[in-house]
PDB file of C-alpha atoms in Angstrom:
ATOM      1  CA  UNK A 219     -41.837  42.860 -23.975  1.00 82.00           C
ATOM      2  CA  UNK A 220     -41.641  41.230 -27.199  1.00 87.00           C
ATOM      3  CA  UNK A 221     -41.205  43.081 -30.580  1.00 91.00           C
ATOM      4  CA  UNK A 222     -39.765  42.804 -33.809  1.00 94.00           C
ATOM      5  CA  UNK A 223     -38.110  45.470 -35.918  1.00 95.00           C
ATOM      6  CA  UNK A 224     -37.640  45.882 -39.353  1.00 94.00           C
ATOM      7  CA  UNK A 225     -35.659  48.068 -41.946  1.00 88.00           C
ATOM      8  CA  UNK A 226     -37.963  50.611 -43.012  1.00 84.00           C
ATOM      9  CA  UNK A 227     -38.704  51.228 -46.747  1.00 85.00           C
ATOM     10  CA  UNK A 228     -39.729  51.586 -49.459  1.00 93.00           C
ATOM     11  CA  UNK A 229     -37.414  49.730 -50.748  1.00 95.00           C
ATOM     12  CA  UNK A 230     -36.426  50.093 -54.734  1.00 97.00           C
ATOM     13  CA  UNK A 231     -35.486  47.344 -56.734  1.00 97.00           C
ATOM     14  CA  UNK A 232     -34.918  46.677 -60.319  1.00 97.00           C
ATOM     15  CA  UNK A 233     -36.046  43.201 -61.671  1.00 97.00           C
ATOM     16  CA  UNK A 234     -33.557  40.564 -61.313  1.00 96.00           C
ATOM     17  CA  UNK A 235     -31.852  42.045 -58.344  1.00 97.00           C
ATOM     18  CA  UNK A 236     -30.875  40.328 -55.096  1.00 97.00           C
ATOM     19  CA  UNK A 237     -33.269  41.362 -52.175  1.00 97.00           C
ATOM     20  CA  UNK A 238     -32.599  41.448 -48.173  1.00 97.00           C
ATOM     21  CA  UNK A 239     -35.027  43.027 -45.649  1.00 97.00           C
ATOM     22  CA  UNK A 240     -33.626  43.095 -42.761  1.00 97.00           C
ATOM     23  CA  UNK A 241     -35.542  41.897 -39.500  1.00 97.00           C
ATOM     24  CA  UNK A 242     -34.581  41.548 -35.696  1.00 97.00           C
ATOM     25  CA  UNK A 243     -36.157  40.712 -32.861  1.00 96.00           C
ATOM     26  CA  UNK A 244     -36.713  40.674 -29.192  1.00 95.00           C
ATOM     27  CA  UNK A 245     -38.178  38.330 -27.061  1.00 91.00           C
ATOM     28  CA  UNK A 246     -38.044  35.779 -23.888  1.00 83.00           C
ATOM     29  CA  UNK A 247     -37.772  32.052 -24.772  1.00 81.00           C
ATOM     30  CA  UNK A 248     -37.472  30.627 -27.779  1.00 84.00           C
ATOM     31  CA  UNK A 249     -39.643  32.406 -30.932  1.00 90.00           C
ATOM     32  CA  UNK A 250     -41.175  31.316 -33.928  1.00 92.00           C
ATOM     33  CA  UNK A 251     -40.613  33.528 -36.907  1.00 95.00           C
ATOM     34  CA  UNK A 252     -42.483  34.328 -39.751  1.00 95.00           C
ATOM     35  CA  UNK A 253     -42.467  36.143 -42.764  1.00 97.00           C
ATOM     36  CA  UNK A 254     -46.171  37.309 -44.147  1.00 97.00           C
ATOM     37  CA  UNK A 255     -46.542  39.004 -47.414  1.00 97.00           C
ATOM     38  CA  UNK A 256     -49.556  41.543 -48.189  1.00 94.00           C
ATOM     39  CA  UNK A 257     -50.227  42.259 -51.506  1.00 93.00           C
ATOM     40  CA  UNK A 258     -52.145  46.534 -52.282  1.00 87.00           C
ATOM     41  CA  UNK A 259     -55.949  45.580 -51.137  1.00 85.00           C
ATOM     42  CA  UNK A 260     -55.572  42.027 -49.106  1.00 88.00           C
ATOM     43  CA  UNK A 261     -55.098  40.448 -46.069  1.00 90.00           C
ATOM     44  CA  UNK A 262     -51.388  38.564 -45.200  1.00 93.00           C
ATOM     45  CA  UNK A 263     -50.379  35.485 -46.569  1.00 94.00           C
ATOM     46  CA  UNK A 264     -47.825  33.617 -44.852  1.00 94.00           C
ATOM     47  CA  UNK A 265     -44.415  33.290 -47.129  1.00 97.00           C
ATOM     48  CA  UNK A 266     -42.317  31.262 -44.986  1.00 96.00           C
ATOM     49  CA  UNK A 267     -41.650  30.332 -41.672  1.00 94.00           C
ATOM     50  CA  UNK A 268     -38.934  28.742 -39.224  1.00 94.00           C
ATOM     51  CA  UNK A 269     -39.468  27.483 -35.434  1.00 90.00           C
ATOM     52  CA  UNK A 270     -35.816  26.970 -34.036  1.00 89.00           C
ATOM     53  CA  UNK A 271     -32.363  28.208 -34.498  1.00 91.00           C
ATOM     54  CA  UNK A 272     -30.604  27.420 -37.185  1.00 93.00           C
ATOM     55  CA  UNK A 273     -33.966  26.412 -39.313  1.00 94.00           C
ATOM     56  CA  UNK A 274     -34.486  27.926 -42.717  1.00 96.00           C
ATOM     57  CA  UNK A 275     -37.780  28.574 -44.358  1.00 96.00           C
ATOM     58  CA  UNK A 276     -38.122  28.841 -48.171  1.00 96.00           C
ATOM     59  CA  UNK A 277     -41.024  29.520 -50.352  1.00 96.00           C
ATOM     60  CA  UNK A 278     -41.371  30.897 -53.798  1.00 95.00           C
ATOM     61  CA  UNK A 279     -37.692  31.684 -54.380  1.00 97.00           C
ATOM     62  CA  UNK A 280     -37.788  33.272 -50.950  1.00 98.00           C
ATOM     63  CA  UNK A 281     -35.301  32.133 -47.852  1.00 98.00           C
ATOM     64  CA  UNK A 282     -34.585  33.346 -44.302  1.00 98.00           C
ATOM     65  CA  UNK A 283     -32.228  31.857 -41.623  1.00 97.00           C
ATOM     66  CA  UNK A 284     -33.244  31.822 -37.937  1.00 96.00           C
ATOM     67  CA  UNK A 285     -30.273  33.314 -36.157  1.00 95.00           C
ATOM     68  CA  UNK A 286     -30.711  33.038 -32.320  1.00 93.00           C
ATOM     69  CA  UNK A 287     -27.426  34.573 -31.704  1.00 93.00           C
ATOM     70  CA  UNK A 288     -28.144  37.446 -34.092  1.00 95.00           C
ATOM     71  CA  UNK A 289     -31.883  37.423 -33.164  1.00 95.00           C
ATOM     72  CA  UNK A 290     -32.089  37.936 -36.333  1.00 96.00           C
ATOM     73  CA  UNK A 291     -34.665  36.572 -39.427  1.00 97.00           C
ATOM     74  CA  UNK A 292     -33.428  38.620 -42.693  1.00 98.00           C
ATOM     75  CA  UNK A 293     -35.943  37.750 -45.482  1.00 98.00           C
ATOM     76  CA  UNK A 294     -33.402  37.134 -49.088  1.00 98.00           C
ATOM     77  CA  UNK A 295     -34.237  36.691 -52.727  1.00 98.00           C
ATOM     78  CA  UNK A 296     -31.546  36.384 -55.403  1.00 96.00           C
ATOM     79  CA  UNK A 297     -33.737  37.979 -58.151  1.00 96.00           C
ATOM     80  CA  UNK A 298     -36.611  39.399 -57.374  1.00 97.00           C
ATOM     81  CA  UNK A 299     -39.787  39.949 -60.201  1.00 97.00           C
ATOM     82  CA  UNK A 300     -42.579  43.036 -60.735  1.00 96.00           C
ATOM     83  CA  UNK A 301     -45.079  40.804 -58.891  1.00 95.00           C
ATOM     84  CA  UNK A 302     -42.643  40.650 -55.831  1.00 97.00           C
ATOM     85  CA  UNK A 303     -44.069  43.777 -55.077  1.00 96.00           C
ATOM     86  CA  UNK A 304     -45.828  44.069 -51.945  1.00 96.00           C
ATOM     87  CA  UNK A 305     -45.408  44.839 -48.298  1.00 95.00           C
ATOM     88  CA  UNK A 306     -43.274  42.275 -46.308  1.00 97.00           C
ATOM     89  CA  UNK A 307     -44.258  42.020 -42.587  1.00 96.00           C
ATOM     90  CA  UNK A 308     -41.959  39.796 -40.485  1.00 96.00           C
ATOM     91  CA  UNK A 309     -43.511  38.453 -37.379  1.00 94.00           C
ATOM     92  CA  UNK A 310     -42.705  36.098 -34.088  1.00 92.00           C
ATOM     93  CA  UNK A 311     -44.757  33.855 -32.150  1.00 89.00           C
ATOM     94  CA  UNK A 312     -43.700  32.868 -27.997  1.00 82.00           C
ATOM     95  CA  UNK A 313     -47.261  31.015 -27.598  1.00 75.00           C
ATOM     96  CA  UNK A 314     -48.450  33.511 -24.770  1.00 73.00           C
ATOM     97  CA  UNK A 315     -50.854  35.488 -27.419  1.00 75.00           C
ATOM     98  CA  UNK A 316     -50.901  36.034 -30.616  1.00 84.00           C
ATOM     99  CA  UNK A 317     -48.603  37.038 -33.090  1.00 88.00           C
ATOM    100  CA  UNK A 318     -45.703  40.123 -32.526  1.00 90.00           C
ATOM    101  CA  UNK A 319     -45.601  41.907 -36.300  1.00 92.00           C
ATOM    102  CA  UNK A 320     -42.580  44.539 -37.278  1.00 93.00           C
ATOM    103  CA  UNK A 321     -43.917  47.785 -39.017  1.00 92.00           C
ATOM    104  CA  UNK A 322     -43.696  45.807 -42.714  1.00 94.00           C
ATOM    105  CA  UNK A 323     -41.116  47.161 -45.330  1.00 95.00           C
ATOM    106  CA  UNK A 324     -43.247  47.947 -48.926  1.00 95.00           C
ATOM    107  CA  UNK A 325     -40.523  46.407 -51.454  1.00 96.00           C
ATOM    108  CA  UNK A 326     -41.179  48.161 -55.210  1.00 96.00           C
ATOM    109  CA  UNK A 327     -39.933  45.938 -58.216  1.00 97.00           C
ATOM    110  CA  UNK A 328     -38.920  48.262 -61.560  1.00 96.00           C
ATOM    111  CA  UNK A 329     -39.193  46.213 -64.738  1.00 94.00           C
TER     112      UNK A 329
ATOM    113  CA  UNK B  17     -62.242  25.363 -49.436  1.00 62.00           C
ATOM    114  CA  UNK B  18     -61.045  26.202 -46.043  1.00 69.00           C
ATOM    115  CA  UNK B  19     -60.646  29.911 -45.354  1.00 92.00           C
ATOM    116  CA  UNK B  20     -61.522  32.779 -43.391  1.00 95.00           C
ATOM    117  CA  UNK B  21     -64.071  35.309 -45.081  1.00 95.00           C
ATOM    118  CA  UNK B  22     -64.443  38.809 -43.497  1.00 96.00           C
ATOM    119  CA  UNK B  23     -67.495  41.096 -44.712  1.00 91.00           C
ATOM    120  CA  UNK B  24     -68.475  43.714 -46.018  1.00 91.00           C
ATOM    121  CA  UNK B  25     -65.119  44.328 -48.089  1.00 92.00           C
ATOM    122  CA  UNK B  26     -66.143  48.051 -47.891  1.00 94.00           C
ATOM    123  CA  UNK B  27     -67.703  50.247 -44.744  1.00 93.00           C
ATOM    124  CA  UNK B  28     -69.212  53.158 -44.668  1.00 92.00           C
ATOM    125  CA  UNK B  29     -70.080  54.636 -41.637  1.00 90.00           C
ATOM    126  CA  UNK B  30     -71.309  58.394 -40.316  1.00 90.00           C
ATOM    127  CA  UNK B  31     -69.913  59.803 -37.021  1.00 87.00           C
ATOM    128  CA  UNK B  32     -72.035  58.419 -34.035  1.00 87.00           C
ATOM    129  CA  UNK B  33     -73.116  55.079 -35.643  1.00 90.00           C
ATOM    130  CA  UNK B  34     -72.093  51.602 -33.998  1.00 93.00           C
ATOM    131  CA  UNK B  35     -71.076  49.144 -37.019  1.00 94.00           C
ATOM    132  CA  UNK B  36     -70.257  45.477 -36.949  1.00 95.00           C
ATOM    133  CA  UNK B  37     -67.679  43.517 -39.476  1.00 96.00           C
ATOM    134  CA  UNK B  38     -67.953  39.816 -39.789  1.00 96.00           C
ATOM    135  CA  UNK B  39     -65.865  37.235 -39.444  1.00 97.00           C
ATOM    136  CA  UNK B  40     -66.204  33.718 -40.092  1.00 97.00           C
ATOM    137  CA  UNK B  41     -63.977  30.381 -40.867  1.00 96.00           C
ATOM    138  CA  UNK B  42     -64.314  27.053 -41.602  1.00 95.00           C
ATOM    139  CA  UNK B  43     -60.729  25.982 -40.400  1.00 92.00           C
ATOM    140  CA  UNK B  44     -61.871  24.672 -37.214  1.00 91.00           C
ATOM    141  CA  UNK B  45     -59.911  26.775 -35.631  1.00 91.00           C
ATOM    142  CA  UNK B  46     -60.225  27.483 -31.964  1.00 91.00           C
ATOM    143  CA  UNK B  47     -58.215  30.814 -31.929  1.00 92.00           C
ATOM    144  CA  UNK B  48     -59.284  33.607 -33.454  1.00 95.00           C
ATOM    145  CA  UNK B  49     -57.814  37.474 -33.392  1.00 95.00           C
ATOM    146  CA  UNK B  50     -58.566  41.081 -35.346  1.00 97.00           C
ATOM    147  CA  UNK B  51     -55.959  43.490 -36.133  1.00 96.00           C
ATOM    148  CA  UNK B  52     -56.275  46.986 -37.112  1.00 96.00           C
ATOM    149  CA  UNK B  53     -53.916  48.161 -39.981  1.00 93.00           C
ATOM    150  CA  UNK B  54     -53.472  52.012 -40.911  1.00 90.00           C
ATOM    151  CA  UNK B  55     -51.619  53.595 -44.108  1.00 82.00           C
ATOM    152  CA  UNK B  56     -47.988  52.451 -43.918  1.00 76.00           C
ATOM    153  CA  UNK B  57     -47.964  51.045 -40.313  1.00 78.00           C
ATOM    154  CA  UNK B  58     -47.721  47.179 -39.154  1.00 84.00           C
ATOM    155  CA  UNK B  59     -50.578  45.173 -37.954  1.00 90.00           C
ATOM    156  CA  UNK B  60     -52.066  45.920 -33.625  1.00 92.00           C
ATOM    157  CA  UNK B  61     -53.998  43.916 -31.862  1.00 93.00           C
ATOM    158  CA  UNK B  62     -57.719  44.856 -30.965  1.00 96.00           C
ATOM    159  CA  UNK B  63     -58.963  41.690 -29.302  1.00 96.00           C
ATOM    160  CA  UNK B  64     -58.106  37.748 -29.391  1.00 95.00           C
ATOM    161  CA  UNK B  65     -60.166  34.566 -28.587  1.00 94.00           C
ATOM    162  CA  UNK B  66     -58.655  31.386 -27.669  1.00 90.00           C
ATOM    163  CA  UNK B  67     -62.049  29.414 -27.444  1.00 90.00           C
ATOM    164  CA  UNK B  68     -65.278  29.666 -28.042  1.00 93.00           C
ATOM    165  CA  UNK B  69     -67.655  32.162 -25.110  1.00 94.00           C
ATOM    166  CA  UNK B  70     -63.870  33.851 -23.965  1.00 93.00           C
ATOM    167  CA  UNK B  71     -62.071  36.441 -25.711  1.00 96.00           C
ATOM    168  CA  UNK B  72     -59.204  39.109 -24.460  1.00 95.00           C
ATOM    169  CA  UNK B  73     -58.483  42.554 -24.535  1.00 96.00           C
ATOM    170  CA  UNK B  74     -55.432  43.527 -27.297  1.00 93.00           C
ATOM    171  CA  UNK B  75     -53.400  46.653 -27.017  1.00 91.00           C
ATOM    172  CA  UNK B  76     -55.972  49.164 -28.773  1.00 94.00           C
ATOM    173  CA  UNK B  77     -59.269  47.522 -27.390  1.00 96.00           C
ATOM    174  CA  UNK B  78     -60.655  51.037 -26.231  1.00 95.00           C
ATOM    175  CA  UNK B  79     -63.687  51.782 -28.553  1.00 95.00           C
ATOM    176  CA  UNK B  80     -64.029  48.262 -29.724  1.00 97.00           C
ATOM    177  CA  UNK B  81     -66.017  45.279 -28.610  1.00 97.00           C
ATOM    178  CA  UNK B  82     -66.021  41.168 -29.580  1.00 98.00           C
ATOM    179  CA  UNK B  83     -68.430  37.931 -29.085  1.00 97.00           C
ATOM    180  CA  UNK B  84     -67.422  34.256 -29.669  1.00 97.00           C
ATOM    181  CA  UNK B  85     -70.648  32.836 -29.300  1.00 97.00           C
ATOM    182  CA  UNK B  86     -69.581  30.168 -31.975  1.00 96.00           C
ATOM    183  CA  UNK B  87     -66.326  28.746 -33.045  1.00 96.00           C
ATOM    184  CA  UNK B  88     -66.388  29.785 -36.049  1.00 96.00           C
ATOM    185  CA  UNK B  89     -67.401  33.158 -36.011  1.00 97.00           C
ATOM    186  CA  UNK B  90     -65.889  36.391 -33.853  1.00 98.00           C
ATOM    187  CA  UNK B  91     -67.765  39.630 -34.873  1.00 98.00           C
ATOM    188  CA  UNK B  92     -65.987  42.817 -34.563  1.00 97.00           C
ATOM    189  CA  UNK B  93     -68.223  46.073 -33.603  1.00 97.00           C
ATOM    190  CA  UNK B  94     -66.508  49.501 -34.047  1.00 95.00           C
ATOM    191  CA  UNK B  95     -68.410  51.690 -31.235  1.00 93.00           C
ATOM    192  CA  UNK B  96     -69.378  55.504 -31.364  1.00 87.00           C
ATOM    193  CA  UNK B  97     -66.967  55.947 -28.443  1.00 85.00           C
ATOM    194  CA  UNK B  98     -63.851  54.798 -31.128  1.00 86.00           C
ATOM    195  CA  UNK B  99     -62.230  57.930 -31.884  1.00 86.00           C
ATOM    196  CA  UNK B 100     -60.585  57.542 -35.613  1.00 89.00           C
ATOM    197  CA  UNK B 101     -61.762  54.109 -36.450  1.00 92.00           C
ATOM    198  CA  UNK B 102     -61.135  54.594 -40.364  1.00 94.00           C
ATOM    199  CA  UNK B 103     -58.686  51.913 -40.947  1.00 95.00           C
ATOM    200  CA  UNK B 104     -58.387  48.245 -42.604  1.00 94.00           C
ATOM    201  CA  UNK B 105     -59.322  45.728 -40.586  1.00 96.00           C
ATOM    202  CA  UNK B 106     -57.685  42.390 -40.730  1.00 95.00           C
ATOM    203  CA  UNK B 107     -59.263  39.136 -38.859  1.00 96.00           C
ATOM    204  CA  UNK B 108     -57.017  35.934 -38.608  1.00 95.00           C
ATOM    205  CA  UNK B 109     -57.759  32.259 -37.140  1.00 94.00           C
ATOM    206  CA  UNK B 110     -54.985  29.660 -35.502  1.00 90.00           C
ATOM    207  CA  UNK B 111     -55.248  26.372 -34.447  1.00 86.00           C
ATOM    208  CA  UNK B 112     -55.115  27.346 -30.753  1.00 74.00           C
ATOM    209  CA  UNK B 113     -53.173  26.629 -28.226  1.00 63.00           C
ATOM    210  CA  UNK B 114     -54.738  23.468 -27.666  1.00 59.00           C
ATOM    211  CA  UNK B 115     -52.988  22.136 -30.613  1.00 59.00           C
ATOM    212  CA  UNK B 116     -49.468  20.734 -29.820  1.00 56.00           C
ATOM    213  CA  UNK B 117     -47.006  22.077 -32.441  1.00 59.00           C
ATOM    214  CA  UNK B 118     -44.248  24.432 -31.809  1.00 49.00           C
ATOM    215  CA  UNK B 119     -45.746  27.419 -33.398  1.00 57.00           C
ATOM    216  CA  UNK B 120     -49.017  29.188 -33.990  1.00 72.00           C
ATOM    217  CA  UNK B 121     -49.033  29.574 -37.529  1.00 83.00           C
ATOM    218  CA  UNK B 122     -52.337  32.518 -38.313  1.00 89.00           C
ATOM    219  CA  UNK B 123     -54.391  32.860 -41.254  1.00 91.00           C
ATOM    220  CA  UNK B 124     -55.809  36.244 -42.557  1.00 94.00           C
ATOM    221  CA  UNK B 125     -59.335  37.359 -44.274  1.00 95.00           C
ATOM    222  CA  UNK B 126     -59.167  39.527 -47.231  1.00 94.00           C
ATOM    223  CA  UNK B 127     -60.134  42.919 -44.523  1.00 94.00           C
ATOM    224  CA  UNK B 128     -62.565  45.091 -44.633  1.00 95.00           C
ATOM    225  CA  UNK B 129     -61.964  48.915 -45.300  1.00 94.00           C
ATOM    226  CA  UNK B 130     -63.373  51.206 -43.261  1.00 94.00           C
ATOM    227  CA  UNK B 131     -64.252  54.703 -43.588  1.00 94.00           C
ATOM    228  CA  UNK B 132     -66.187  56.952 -41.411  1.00 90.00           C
ATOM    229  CA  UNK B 133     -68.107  59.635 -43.120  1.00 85.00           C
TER     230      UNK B 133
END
């Protein structure tokens, strides 16, 4: 079946430094991807997203490249800020249900 | 504004007792899902509606039960016969699969935490 898996955390960063979580997937067809953000208390908010190969979403200094031969969707940042932190979920969509999320990777900025 | 509200934010409940959360949106969306979220662990499905009067078991549905009486709202009640239901409890909404674009793009409530007694 579908699933998505992602680098486990937490992971430690000091402010201003470059950020990768690392997410791949598995499915039939041809997935949707999505990166959600949850911030200590809320519900997810949706950071970026891509629908085909090739396709990069961007949002709030945020990027990740849908790699179909990689099956991969690695969430980047090239300096990352104290209210980056959060839990990161990434997340596919093949249209038969409803959304396949990874485990989420809890990202800690130090000032 | 357009959004999905979930109530109470907070939920306390003693062993034995049935309790409903609430779940409503003004997206005019046709899909609409709740996910159960514990202490450093992703997101599972409970149960999922497509449209309004049907709705479909998720991968933890034991314990649980759903209505979609109205489009806009999908109640979730935690039974007695739910085992450890302290959690968070996230709802979401999509446009459906109705809608013809290439993904299903979900938006979340603000959850409700709760804690059995």
């Amino acid at each position: 079946g579908d699933s998505v898996t992602q680098m486990e955390g937490p992971v430690t960063l000091s402010e201003e430094a470059f950020l990768t979580i690392n997410c791949t997937y598995t499915a039939t067809g041809y997935p949707s991807l999505f990166w959600y953000v949850q911030y200590p208390g809320e519900g997810l908010q949706l950071l970026l997203k891509a629908t085909k190969a090739d396709d990069k979403g961007s949002n709030k200094g945020f990027e990740a490249t849908y790699r179909k031969e990689t099956t991969s969707f690695h969430l980047e940042k090239g300096s990352v800020q104290v209210s980056d932190s959060a839990v990161y979920f990434c997340a596919l969509d093949t249209g038969r249900r409803a959304l396949t999320f990874g485990s989420g990777t809890r990202l800690q900025v130090q000032p | 504004d357009g959004g999905i509200t979930q109530s109470p934010k907070y939920l306390f409940r003693k062993e034995g007792q049935n309790v409903t959360l609430s779940c409503e949106q003004n997206l005019n969306h046709d899909a609409m899902y709740w996910y159960r979220q514990d202490p450093g662990q992703g997101l599972r499905l409970i149960y999922y509606s497509q449209i309004v009067n049907d709705f479909q078991k998720g991968d933890i549905a034991e314990g649980y039960s759903v209505s979609r009486e109205k489009k806009e709202s999908f109640p979730l009640t935690v039974t007695s016969a739910q085992k450890n239901p302290t959690a968070f409890y996230l709802c979401a909404s999509s446009p459906g699969l109705a809608v013809q674009t290439s993904y299903n793009e979900q938006f979340f409530g603000p959850g409700t935490r709760l804690t059995v007694l």
